[in-house]
XYZ file of C-alpha atoms in Angstrom:
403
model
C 4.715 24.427 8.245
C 2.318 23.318 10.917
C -1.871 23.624 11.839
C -2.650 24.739 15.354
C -5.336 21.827 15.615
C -6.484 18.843 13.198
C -9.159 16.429 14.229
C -9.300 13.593 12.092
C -13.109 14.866 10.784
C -11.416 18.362 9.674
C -8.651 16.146 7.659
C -11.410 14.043 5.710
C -12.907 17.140 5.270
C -9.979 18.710 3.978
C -9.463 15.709 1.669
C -12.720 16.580 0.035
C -12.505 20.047 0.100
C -9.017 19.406 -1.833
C -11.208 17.274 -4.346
C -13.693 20.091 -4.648
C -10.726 22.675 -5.667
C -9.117 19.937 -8.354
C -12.728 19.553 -9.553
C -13.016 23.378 -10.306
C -9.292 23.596 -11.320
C -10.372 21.181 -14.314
C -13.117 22.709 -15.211
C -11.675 26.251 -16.289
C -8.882 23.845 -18.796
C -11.680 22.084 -20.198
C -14.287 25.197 -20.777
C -11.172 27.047 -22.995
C -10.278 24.099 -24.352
C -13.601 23.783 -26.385
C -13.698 27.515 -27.500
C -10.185 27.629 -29.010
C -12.080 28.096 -32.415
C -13.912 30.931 -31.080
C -11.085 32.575 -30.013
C -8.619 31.797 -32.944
C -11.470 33.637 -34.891
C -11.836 35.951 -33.094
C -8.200 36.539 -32.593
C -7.915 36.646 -36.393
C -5.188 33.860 -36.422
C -4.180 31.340 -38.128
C -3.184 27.514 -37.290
C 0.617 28.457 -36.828
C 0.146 31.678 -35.207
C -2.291 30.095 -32.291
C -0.052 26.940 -31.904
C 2.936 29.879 -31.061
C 0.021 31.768 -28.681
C -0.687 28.726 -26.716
C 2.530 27.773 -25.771
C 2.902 31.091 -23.728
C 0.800 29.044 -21.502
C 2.822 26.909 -20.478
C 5.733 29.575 -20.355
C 3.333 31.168 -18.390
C 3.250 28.095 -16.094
C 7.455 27.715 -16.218
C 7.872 31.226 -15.465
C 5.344 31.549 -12.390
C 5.340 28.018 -10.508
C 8.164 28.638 -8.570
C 6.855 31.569 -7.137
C 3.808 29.402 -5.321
C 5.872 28.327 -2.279
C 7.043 31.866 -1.360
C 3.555 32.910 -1.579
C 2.383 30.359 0.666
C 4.504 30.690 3.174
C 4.333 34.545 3.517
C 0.192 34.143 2.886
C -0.366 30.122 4.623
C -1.858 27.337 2.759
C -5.290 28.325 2.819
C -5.225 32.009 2.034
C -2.615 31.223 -0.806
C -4.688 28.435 -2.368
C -7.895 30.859 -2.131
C -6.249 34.141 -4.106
C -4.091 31.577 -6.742
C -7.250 29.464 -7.393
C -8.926 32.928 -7.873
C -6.643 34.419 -10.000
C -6.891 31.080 -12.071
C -10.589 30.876 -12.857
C -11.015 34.628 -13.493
C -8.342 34.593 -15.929
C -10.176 31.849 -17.812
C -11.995 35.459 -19.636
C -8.861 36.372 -21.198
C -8.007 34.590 -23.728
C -11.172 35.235 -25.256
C -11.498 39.205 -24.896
C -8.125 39.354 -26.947
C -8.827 40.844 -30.358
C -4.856 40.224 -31.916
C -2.229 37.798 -32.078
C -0.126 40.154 -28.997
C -2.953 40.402 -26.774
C -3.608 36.705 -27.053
C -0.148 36.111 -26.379
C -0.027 38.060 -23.151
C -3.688 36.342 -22.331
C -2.022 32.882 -22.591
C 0.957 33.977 -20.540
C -1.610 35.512 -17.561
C -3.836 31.818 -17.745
C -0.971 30.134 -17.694
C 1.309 31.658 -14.575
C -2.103 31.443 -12.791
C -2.486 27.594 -13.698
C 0.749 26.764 -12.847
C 1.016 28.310 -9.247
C -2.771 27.201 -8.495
C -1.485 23.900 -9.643
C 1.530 23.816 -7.478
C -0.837 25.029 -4.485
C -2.937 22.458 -4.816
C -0.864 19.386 -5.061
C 1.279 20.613 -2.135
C -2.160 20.821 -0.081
C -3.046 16.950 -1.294
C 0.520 15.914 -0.506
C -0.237 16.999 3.017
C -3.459 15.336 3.361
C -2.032 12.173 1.819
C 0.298 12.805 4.570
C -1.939 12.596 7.697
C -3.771 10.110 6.201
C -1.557 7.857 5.971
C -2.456 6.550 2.701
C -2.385 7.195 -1.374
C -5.397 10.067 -2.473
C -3.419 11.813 -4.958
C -4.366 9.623 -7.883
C -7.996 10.423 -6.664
C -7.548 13.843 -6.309
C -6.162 13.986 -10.305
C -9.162 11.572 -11.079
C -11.595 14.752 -9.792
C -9.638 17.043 -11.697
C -10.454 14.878 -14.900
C -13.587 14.417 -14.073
C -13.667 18.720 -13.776
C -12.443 18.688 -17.094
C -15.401 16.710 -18.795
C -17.192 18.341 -17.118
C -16.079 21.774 -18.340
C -15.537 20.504 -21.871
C -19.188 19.352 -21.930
C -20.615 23.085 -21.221
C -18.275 24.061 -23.722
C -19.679 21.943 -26.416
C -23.139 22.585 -25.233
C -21.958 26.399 -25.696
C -20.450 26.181 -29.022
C -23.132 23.939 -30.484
C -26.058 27.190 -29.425
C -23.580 29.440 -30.883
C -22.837 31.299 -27.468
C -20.391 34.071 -27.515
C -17.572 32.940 -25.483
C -16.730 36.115 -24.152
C -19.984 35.262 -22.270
C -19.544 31.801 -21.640
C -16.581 32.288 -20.293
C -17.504 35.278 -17.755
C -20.483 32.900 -16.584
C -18.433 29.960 -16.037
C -15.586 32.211 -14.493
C -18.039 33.487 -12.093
C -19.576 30.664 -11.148
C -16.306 28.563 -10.556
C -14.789 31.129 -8.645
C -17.737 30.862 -6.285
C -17.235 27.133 -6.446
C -13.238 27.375 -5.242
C -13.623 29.760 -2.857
C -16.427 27.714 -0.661
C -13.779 24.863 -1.449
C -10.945 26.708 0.159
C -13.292 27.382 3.470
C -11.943 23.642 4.571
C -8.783 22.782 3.214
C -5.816 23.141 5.973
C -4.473 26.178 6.779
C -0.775 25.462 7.080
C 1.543 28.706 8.439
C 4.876 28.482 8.646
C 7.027 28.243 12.102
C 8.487 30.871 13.646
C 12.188 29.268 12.828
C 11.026 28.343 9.239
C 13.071 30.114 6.634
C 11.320 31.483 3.207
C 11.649 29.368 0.431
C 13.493 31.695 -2.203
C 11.963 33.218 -4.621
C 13.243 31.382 -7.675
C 15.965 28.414 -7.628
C 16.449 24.982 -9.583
C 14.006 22.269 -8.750
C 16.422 19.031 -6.555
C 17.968 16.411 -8.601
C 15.398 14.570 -6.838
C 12.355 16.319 -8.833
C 14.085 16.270 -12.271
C 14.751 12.656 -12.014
C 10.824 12.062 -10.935
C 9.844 14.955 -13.463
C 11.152 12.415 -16.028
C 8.831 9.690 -15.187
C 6.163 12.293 -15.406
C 7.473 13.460 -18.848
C 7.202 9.530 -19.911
C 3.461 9.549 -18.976
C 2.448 13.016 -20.215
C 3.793 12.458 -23.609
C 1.971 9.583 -24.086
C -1.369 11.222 -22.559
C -0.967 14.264 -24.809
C -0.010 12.288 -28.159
C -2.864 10.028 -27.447
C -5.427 13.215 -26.539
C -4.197 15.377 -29.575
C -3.864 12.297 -32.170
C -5.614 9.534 -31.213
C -8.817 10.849 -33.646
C -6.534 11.854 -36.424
C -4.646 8.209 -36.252
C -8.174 6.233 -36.542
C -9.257 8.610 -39.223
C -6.490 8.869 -41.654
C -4.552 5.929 -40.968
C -7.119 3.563 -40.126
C -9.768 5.160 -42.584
C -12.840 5.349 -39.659
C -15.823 7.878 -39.779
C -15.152 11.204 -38.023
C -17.895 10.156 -35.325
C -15.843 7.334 -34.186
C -12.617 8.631 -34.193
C -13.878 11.098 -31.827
C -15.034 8.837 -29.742
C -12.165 7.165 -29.212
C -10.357 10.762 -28.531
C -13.599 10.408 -25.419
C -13.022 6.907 -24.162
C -9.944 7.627 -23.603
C -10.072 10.352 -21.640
C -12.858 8.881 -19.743
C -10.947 5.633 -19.143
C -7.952 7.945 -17.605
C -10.611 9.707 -15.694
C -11.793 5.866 -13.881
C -8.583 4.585 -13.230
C -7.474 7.878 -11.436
C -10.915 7.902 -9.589
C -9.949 3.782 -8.475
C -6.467 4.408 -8.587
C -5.386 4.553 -5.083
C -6.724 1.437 -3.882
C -4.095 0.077 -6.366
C -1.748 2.180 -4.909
C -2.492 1.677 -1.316
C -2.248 -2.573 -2.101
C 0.689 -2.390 -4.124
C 2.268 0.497 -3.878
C 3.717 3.528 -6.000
C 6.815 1.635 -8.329
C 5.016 -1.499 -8.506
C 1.914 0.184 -9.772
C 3.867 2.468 -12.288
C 5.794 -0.190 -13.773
C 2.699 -3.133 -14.164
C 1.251 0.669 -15.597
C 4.217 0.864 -18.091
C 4.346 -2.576 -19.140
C -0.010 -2.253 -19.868
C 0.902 1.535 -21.929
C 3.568 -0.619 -23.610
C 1.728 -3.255 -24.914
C -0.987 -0.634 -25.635
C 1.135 1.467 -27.582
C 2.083 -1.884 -29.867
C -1.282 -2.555 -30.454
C -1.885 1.152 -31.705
C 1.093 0.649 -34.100
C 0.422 -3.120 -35.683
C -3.663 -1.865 -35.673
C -5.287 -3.181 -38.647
C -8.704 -2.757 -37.584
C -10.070 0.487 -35.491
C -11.690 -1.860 -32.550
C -7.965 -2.904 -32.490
C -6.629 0.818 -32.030
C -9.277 1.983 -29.678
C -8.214 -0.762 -27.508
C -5.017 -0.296 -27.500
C -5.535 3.335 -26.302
C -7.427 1.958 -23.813
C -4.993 0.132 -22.651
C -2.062 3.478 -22.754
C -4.747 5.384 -21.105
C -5.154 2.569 -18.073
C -1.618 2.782 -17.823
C -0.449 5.856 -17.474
C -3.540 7.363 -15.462
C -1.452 7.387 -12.240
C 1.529 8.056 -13.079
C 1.915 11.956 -12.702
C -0.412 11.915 -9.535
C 2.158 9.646 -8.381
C 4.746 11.726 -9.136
C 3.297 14.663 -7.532
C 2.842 12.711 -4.305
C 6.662 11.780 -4.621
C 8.284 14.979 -5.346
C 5.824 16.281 -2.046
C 7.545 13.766 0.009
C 11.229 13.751 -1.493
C 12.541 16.842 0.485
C 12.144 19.682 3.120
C 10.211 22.585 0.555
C 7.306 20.271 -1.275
C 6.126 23.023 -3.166
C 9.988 23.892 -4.664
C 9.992 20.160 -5.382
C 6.311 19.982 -7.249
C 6.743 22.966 -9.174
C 9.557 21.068 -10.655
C 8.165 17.992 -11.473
C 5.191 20.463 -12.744
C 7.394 22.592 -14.975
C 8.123 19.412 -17.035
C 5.365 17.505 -17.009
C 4.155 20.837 -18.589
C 7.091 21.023 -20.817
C 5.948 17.450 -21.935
C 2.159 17.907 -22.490
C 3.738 21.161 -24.992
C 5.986 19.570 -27.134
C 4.195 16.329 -27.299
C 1.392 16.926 -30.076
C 4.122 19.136 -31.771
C 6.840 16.176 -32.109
C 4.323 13.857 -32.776
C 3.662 15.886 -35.741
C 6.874 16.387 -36.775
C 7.743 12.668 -36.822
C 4.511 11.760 -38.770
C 5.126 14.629 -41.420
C 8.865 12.682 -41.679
C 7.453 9.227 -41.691
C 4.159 8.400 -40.680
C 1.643 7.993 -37.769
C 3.098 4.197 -37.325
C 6.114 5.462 -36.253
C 5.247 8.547 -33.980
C 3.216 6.092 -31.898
C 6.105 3.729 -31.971
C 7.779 6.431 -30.315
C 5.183 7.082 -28.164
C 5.500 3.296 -27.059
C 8.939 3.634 -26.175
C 8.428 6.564 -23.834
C 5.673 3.813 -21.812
C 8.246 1.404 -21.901
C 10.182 4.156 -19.916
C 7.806 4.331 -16.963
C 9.151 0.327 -16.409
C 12.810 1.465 -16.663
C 13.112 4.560 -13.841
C 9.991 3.896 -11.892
C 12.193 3.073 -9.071
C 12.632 6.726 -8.762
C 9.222 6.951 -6.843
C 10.125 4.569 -4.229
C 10.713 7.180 -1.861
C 7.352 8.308 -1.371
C 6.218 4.544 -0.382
C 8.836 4.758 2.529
C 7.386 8.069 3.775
C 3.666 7.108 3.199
C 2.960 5.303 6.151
C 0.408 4.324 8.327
C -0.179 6.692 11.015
C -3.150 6.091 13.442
C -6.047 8.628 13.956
C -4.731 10.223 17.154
C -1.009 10.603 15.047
C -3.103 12.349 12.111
C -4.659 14.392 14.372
C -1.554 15.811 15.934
C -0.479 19.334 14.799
C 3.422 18.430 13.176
C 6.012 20.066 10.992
C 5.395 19.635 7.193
C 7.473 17.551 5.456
């Protein structure tokens, strides 16, 4: 795919713009994820029932990603990224207009197909900036979409604690970021495909390349979503802290995942992708062993500290890979997407499971081992440092085939 004209000012702009729409991607995640209680009530479900609801999102997400490159290519970049982000923020109302357990299946499915391919839209567009630019953004890029998701989390709270309906919360905040993404999508690149440019097919297998990177990404996610989902409970019933603190914990580390994605590609650009994945794994690693020989909470929150320092660039990382490891980036991204989603799923589940069988100690040794991974196969991202070169302003600026 190729622009008719780029000036280096539109591709900084472009990079921003790109921020803007991971910004406003996180924000809709992070607005439902602080009303699930309103809606399991007023779903009328119970614990098992909504854990079986909410992982038709990320069926949703499976079923629906590789359908984002064929859209792009028939619609280009820009028009594709405008109706997917659309379709992504408006269907943040669903979930919580479903009065049943089907409904609130099929709502799940609908948020998460439109996740997924907004997702997939997005990265590919970052890959591409990354490209002209010459140099790492992607870890950035994620760090916005964090920061979105604070950011949407904290409304949510602030709605939940006034005792807002969230069938009105969540038409507000739908409105207002799909106002947001669409002034976004004014200035990212508008990438069409050449005349000689086949389709990408409607549905095929992600490359060996993208499964092998997509496990690197499952190493990281696991951790992030164990560590999200049971980092409170582990304080609180294994350590034996207040409620308040474990929470905060649960909040530091998200916000310390948020600041190393933000500073992240300065690391990247100095040392580049495997070496910063694998000093990454080896600082999750000894995280994760401090988690599991804890005595003390100060102990535990630092050592998820530490696993959330770690593994805050991996999956950008991965992303930016899987862009640059063949001839369809978006094919190649919705694979490494598909099971990184996979992984964020099953994570909190297993986790579970291996606590109900033995204890907490031992799920987060297992979470530990999964770090240690990142050390082991994050040689697989190597070949996004050989295509992530330099290029000078006049090369950026040059209209080129997408690779």
């Amino acid at each position: 795919m190729s622009e008719a004209t780029c000036a280096p000012s539109e591709v900084r702009r472009a990079r921003y713009a790109v921020a803007a729409v991971f910004t406003v991607h996180g924000a809709v995640t992070g607005s439902f994820a602080t009303r699930v209680p309103w809606i399991q009530d007023h779903a009328s479900v119970g614990a098992g029932q909504l854990g079986f609801a909410l992982a038709f999102t990320a069926f949703g997400a499976a079923c629906a990603m590789p359908l984002a490159g064929r859209i792009t290519h028939r619609l280009g970049s820009r028009a594709a990224l405008r109706g997917l982000l659309a379709l992504w923020t408006l269907a943040l109302v669903l979930p919580s207009l479903a009065p049943d357990m089907v409904t609130l299946c099929l709502a799940m499915f609908v948020y998460g197909a439109t996740a997924g391919m907004a997702d997939v839209a997005m990265n590919a567009l970052g890959v591409e900036v990354e490209q002209r630019l010459g140099k790492s953004i992607m870890s950035g890029l994620h760090g916005m979409w964090s920061a979105g998701a604070l950011l949407g989390s904290a409304a949510g709270t602030l709605a939940a604690h006034l005792g807002t309906d969230a069938r009105l919360h969540h038409a507000l905040a739908a409105a207002v970021l799909t106002a947001l993404g669409l002034l976004a999508c004014r200035w990212v690149l508008d990438l069409r495909p050449t005349e000689d440019e086949e389709p990408p097919p409607r549905f095929t297998l992600p490359p060996r390349s993208a499964l092998l990177i997509g496990a690197v990404g499952f190493c990281a996610v696991f951790a992030e979503g164990a560590s999200l989902d049971w980092s409170a409970v582990y304080l609180d019933d294994h350590l034996g802290t207040s409620a308040g603190l474990a929470a905060a914990c649960t909040t530091g580390f998200m916000l310390t995942m948020a600041v190393a994605r933000i500073v992240g590609d300065a690391v990247v650009n100095r040392f580049g992708a495997v070496r910063t994945v694998r000093a990454g794994g080896v600082l999750a690693a000894a995280g994760g062993l401090l988690i599991v020989v804890a005595d003390h909470p100060a102990t535990a929150i630092g050592g998820f500290g530490m696993m959330g320092l770690g593994i805050a660039v991996v999956v950008p990382l991965c992303f930016a890979a899987a862009g640059h490891s063949g001839p369809n980036p978006s094919q190649a991204i919705a694979g490494v997407a598909t099971i990184t989603y996979t992984s964020g799923l099953i994570a909190p589940s297993l986790i579970g499971g291996v606590a109900q069988a033995t204890s907490l100690v031992v799920s987060f040794g297992v979470v530990t081992v999964l770090a240690f991974g990142l050390v082991v196969f994050a040689g697989v991202l190597r070949g996004s440092e050989r295509t992530s070169v330099k290029v000078s302003p006049r090369d950026a600026a040059a209209p080129g085939p997408r690779s």
